[in-house]
mmCIF file of C-alpha atoms and ligand atoms in Angstrom:
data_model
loop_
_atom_site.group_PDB
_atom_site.id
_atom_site.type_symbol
_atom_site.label_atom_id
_atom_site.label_comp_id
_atom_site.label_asym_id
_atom_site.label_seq_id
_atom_site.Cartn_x
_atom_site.Cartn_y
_atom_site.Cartn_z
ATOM 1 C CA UNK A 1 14.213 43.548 -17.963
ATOM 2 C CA UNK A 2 16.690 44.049 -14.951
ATOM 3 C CA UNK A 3 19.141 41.575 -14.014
ATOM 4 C CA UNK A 4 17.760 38.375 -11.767
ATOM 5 C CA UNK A 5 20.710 37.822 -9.947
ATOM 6 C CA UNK A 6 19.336 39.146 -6.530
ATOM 7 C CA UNK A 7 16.509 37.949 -4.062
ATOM 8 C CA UNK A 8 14.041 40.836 -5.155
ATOM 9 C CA UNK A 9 13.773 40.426 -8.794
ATOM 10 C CA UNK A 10 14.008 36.934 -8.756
ATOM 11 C CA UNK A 11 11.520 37.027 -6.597
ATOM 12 C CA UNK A 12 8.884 38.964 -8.381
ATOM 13 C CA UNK A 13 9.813 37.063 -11.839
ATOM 14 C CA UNK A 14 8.527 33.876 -9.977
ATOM 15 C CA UNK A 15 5.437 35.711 -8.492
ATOM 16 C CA UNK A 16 4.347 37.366 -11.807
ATOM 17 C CA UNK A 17 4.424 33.406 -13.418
ATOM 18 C CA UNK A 18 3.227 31.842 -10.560
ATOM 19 C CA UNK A 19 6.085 29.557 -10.702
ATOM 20 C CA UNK A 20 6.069 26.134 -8.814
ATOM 21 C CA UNK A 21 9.574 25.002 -8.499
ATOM 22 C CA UNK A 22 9.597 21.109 -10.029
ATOM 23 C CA UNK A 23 11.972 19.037 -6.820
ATOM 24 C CA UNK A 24 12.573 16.652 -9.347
ATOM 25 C CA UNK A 25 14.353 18.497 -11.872
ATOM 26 C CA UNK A 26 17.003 19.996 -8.861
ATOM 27 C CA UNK A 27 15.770 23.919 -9.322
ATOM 28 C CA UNK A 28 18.039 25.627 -6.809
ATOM 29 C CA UNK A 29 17.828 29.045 -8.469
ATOM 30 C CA UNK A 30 21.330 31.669 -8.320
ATOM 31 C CA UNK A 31 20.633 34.463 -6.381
ATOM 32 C CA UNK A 32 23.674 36.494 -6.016
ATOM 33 C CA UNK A 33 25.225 38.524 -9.080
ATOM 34 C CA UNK A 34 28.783 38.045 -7.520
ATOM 35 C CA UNK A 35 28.728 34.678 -7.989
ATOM 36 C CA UNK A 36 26.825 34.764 -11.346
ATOM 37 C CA UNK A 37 30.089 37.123 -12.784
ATOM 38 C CA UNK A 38 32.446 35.147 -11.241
ATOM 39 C CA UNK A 39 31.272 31.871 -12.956
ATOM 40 C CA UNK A 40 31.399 33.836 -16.261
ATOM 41 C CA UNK A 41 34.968 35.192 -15.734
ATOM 42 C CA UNK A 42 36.316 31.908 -14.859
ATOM 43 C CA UNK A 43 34.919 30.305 -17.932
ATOM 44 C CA UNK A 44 36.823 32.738 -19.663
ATOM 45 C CA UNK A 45 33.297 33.707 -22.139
ATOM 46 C CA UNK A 46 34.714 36.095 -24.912
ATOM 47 C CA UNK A 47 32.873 37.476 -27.959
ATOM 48 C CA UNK A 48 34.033 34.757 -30.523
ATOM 49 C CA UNK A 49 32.296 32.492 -27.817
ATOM 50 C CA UNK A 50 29.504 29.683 -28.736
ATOM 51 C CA UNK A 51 28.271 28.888 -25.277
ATOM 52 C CA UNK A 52 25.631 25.739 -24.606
ATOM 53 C CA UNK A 53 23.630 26.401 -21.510
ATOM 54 C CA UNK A 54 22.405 23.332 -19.371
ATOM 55 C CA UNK A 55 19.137 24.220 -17.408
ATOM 56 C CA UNK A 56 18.636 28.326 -17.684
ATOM 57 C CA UNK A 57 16.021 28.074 -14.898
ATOM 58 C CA UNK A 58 14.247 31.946 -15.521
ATOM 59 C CA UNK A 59 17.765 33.227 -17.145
ATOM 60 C CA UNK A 60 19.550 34.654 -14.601
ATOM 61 C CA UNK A 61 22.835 32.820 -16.006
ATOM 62 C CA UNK A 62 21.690 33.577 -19.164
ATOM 63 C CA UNK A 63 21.153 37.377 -19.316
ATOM 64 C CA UNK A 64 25.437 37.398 -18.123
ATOM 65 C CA UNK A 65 26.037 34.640 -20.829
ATOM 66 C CA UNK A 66 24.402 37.097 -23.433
ATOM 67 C CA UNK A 67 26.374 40.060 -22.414
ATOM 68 C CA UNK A 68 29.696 38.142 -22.819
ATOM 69 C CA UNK A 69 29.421 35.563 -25.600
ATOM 70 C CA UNK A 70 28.956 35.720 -29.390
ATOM 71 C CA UNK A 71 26.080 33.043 -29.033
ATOM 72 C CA UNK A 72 24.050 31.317 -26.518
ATOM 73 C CA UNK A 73 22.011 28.256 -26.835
ATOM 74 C CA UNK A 74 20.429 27.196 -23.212
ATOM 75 C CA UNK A 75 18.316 24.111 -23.053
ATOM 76 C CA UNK A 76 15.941 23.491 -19.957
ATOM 77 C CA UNK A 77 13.712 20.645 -19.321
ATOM 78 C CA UNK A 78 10.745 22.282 -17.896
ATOM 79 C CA UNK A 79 8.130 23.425 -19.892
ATOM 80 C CA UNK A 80 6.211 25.934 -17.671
ATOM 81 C CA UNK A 81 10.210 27.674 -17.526
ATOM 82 C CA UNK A 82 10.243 28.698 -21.633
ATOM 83 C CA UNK A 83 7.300 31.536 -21.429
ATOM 84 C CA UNK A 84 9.515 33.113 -18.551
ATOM 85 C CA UNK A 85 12.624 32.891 -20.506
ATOM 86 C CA UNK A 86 11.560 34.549 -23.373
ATOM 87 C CA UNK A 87 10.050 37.181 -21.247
ATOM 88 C CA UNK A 88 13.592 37.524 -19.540
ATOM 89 C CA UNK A 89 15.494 37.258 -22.633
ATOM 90 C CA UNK A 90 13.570 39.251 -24.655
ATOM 91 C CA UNK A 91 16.161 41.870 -25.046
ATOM 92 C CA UNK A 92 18.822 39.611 -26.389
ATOM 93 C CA UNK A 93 19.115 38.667 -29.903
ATOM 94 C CA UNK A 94 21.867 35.825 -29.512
ATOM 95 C CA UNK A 95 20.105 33.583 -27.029
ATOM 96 C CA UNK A 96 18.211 30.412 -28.408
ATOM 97 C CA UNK A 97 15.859 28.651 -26.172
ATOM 98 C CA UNK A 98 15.503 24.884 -26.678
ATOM 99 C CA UNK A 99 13.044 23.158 -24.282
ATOM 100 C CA UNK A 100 14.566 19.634 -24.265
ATOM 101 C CA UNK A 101 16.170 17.028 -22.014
ATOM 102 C CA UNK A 102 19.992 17.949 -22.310
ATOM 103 C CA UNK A 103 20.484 13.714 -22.448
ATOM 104 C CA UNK A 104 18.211 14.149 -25.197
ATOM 105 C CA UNK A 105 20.053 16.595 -27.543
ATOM 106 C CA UNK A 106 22.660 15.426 -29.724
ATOM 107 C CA UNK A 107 25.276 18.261 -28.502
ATOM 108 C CA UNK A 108 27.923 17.126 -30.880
ATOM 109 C CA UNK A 109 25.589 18.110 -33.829
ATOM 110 C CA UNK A 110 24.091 21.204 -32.271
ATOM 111 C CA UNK A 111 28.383 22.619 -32.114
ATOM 112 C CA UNK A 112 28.333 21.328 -35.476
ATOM 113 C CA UNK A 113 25.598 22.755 -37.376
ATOM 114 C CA UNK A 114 25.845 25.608 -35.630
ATOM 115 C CA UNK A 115 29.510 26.466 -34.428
ATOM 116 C CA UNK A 116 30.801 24.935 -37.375
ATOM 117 C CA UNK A 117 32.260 21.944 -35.861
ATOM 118 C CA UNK A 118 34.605 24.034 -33.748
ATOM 119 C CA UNK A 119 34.642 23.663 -29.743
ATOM 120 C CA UNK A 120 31.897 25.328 -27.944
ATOM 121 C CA UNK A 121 31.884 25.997 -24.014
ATOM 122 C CA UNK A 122 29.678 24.334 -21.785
ATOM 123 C CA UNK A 123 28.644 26.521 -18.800
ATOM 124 C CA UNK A 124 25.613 25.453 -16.435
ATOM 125 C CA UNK A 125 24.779 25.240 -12.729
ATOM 126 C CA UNK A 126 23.862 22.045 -13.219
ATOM 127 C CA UNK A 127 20.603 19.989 -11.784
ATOM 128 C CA UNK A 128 22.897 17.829 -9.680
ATOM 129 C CA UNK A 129 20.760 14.672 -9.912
ATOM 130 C CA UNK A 130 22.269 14.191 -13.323
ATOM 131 C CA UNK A 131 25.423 15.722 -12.918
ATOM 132 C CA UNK A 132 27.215 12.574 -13.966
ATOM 133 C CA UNK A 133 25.367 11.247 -16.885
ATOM 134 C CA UNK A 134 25.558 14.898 -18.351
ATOM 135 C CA UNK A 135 29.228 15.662 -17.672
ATOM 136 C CA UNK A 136 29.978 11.611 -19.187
ATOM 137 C CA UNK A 137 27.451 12.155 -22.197
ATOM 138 C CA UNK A 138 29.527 15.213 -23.159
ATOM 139 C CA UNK A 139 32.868 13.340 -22.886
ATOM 140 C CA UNK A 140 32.141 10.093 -24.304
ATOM 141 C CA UNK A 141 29.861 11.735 -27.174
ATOM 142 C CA UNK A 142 33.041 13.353 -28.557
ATOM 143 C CA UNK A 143 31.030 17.186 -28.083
ATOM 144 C CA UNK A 144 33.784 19.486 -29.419
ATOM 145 C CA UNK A 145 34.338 21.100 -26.059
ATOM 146 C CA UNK A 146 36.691 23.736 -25.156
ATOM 147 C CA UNK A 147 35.984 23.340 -21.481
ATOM 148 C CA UNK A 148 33.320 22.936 -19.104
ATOM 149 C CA UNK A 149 32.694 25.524 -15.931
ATOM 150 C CA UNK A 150 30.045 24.014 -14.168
ATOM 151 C CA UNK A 151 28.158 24.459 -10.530
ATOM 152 C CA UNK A 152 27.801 20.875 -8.823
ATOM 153 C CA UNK A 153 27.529 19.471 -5.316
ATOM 154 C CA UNK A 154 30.889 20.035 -3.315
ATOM 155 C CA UNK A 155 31.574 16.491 -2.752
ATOM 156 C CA UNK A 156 31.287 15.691 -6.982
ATOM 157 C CA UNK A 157 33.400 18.726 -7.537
ATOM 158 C CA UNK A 158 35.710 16.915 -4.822
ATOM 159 C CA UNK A 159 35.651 13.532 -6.470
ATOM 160 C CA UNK A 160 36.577 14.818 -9.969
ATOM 161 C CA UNK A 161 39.810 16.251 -8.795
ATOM 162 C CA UNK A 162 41.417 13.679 -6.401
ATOM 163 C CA UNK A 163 43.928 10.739 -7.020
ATOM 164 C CA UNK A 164 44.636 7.189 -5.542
ATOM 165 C CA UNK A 165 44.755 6.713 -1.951
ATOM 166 C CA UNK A 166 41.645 8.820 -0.708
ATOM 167 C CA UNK A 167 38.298 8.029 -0.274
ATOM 168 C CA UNK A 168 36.526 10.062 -2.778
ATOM 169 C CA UNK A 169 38.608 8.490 -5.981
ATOM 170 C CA UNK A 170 36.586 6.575 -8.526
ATOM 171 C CA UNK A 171 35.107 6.235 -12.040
ATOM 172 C CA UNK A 172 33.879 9.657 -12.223
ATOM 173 C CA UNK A 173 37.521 11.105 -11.416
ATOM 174 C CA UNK A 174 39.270 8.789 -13.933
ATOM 175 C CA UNK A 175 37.081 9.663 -16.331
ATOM 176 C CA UNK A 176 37.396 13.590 -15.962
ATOM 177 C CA UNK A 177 41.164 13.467 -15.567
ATOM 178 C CA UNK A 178 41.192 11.078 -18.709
ATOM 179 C CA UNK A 179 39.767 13.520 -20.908
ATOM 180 C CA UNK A 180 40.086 17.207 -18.921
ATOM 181 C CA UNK A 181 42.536 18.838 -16.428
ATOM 182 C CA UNK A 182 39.918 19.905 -13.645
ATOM 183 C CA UNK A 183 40.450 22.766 -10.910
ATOM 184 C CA UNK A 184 37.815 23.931 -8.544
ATOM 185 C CA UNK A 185 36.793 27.435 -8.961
ATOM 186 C CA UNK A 186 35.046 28.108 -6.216
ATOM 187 C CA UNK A 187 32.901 27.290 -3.101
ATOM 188 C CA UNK A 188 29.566 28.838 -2.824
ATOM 189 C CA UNK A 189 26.880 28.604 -0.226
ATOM 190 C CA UNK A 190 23.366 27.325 0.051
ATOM 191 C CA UNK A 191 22.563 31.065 1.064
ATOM 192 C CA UNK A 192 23.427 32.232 -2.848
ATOM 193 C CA UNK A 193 20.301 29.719 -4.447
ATOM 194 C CA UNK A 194 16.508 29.868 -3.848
ATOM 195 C CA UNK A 195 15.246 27.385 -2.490
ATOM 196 C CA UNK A 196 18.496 26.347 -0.414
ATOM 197 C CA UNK A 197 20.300 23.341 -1.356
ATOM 198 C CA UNK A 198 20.750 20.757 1.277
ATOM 199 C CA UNK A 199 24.700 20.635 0.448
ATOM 200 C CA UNK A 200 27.282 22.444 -0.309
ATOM 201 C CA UNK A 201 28.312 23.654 -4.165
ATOM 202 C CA UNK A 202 31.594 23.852 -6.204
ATOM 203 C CA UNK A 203 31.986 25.551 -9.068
ATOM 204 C CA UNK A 204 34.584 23.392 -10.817
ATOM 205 C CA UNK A 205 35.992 24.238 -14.802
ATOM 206 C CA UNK A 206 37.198 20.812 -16.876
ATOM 207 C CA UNK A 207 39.434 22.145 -19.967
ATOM 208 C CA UNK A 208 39.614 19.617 -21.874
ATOM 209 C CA UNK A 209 43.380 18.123 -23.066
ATOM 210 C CA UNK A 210 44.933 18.953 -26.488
ATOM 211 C CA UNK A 211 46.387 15.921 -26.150
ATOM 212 C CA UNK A 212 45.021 12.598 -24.011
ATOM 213 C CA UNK A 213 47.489 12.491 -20.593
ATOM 214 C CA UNK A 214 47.658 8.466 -21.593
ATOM 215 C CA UNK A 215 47.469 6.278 -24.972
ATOM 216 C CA UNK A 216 44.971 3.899 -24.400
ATOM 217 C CA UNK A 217 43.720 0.859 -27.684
ATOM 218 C CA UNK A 218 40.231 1.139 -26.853
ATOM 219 C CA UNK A 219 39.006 4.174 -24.388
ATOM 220 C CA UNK A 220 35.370 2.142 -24.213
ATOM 221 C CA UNK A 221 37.173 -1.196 -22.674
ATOM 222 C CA UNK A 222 39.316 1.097 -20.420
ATOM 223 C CA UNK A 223 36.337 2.300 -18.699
ATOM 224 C CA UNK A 224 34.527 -0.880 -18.638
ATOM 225 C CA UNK A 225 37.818 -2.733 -16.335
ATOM 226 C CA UNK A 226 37.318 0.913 -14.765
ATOM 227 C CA UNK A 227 33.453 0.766 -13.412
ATOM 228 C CA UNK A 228 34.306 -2.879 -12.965
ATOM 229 C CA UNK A 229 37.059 -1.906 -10.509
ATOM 230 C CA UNK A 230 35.461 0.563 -8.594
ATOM 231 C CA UNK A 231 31.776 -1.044 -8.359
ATOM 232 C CA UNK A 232 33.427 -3.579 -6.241
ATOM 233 C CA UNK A 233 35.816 -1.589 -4.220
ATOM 234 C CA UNK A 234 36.072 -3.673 -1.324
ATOM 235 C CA UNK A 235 37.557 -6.541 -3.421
ATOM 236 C CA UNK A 236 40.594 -6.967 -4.983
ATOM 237 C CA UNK A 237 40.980 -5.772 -8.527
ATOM 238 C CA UNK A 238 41.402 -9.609 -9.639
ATOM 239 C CA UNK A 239 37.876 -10.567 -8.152
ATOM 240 C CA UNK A 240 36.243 -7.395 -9.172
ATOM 241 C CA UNK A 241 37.076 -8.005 -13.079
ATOM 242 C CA UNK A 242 36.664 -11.779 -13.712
ATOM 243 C CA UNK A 243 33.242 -11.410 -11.779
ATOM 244 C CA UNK A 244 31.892 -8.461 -13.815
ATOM 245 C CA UNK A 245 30.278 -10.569 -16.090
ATOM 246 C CA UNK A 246 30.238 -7.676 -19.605
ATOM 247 C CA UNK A 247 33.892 -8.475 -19.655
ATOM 248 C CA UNK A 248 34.601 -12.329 -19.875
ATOM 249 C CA UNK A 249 37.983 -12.019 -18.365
ATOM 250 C CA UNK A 250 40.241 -15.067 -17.300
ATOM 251 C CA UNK A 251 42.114 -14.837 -13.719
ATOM 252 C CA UNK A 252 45.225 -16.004 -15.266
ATOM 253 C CA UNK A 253 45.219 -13.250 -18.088
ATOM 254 C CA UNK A 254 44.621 -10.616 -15.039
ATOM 255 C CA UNK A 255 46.936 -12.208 -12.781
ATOM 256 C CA UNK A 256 49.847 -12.290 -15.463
ATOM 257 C CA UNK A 257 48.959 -8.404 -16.667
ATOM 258 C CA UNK A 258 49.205 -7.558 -12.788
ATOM 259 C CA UNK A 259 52.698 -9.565 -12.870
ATOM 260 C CA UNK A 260 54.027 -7.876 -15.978
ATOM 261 C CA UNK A 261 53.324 -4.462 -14.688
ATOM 262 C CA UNK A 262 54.786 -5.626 -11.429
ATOM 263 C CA UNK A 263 51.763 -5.363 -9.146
ATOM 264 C CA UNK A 264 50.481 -7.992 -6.368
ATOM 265 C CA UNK A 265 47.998 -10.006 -7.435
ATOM 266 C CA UNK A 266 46.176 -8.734 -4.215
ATOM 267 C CA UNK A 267 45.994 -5.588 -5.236
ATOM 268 C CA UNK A 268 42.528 -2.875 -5.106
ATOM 269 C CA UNK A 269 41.536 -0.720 -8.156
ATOM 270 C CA UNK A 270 41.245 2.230 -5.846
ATOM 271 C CA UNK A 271 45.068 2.193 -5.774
ATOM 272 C CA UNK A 272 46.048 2.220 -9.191
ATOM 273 C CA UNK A 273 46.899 5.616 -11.168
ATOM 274 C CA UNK A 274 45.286 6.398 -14.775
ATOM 275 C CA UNK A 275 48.509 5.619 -16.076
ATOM 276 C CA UNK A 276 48.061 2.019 -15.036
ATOM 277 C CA UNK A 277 44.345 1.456 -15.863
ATOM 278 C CA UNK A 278 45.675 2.350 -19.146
ATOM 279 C CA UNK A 279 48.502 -0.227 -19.349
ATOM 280 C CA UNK A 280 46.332 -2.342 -17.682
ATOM 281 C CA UNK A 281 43.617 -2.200 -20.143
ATOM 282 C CA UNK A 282 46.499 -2.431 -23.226
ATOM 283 C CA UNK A 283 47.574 -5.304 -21.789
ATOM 284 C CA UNK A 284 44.172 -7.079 -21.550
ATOM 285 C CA UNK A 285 42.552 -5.488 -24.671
ATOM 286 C CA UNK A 286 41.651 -8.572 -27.570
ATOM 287 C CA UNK A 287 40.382 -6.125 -29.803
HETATM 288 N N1 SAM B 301 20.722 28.229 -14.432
HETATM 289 C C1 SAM B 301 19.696 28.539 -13.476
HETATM 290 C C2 SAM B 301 20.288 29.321 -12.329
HETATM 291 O O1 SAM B 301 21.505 29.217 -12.132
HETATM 292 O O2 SAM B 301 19.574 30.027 -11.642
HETATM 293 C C3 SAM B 301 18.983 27.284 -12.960
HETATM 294 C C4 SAM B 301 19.842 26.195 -12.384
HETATM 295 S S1 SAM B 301 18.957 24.879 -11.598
HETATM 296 C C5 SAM B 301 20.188 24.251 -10.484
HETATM 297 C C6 SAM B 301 18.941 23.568 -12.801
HETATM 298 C C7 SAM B 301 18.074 23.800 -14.028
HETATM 299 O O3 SAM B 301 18.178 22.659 -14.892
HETATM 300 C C8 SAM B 301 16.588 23.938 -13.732
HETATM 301 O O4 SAM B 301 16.078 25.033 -14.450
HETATM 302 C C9 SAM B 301 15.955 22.644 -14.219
HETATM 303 O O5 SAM B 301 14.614 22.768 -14.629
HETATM 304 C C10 SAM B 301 16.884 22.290 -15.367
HETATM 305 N N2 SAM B 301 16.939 20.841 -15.708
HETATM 306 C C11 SAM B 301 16.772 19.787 -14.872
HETATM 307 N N3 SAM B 301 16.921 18.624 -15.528
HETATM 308 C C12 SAM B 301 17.195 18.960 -16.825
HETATM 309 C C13 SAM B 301 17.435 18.191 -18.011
HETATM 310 N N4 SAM B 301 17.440 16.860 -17.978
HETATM 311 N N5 SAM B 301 17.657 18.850 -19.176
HETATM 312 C C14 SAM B 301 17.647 20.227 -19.208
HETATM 313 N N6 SAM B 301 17.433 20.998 -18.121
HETATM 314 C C15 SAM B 301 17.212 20.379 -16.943
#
């Protein structure tokens, strides 16, 4: 089987299945091998590599996966996609093809039972209407990950790498700094999928931190002041926690953390660093 990533073959691969792509699952299909290398050079795939796949589409990620790694396991949602896979695949003898909701699969046992328990690598171009649940399951789930080289919308790939003071700053980039140092790889065009995306796309790698950049009593409350603070952004950090109603937190107890860390008590979540949502949440924590 020749390699899909190009217009022709990916072409005739669809024709030969008469393939209907599914809107709902986001199919944007890679089309150009340049891009396809690149996004396995910067995830950095070696032979001692276990690699987890999200969404293989017909392979054409795959087939470069296979080349580089020691072991691939690629898990795709739709069913009419698995007959075309192992047609595509056929010729490799490391690739397993698991035909599964990826917020179904318990990753952190698949690296287990299979790796070993040591970190795997996580490369997809993801299905951006899940791009956040996936990229938070992965995190919170404690996946022994190595890092995480992923295709996503621009404006996500954006989001995940900015601090306080612009627009784009919230949960999601808290969260990804909080557990990964995140740099954006590269920008690719609609031109390079089939069908065309509407937006632009980022590929953006997480690696994930030896060593957490903060020390933090309970990483589940931090995130909980965190949503709180953001779903609210207009407000001030004060309102936005004693009205979100999971946390049961006083206005004097927020008030007198704000004081002790020597912020206003008029102060917005959208301006405080991860290094404060940490003391913040130590501060608060009744654990
Ligand atoms: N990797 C292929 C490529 O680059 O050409 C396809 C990428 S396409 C953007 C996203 C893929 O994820 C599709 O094949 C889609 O069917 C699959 N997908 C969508 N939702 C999924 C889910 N919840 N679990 C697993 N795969 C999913």
């Amino acid at each position: 089987m020749p390699k899909l990533g190009n217009p022709t073959n990916t072409i005739e691969v669809l024709r030969k299945y008469h393939f209907v792509f599914q809107k709902k699952y986001g199919q944007n299909f890679l089309i150009d091998s340049n891009i396809l290398n690149n996004i396995v050079d910067t995830a950095d795939i070696t032979k001692d590599d276990f690699v987890i796949e999200i969404g293989p589409g017909i392979g054409s990620m795959t087939q470069y996966l296979a080349e580089a790694a020691k072991e691939v396991y690629a898990v795709e949602i739709d069913r009419a996609l698995i007959p075309i896979l192992q047609d595509t695949l056929a010729e490799y003898d490391n690739v397993t093809i698991i035909n599964e909701d990826i917020l179904k699969v318990d990753l952190k046992k698949l690296a287990e039972e299979k790796n070993g328990g040591k970190p795997v690598k996580i490369v997809a171009n993801l299905p951006y209407y899940i791009t956040t649940p996936i990229i938070m399951g992965i995190f919170e789930s404690r996946v022994p990950v190595e890092s995480i080289t992923i295709m996503v919308q621009k404006e996500v790939a954006e989001r995940m790498q900015v601090g306080p003071g612009t627009k784009d700053y919230g949960a999601l980039s808290l969260a990804v700094q909080f557990y990964a140092r995140p740099f954006i790889a590269m920008i690719v065009p609609p031109t390079c999928f089939m069908p065309q995306p509407k937006v632009g796309s980022a590929v953006i790698k997480l690696i994930r931190h030896e060593e957490k950049p903060v020390q933090v009593k309970d990483d589940a409350f931090m995130f909980s002041l965190i949503r709180a603070s953001f779903n609210q952004r207009r407000k001030t950090l004060v309102n936005g926690l004693q009205n979100a109603s999971g946390l049961q937190l006083e206005k004097k107890d927020i008030v007198s953390a704000l004081e002790e860390m020597n912020l206003s008590a008029t102060v917005r979540g959208e301006t405080l660093t991860l290094e404060q949502f940490a003391q913040l949440s130590n501060i608060l924590y009744k654990g």
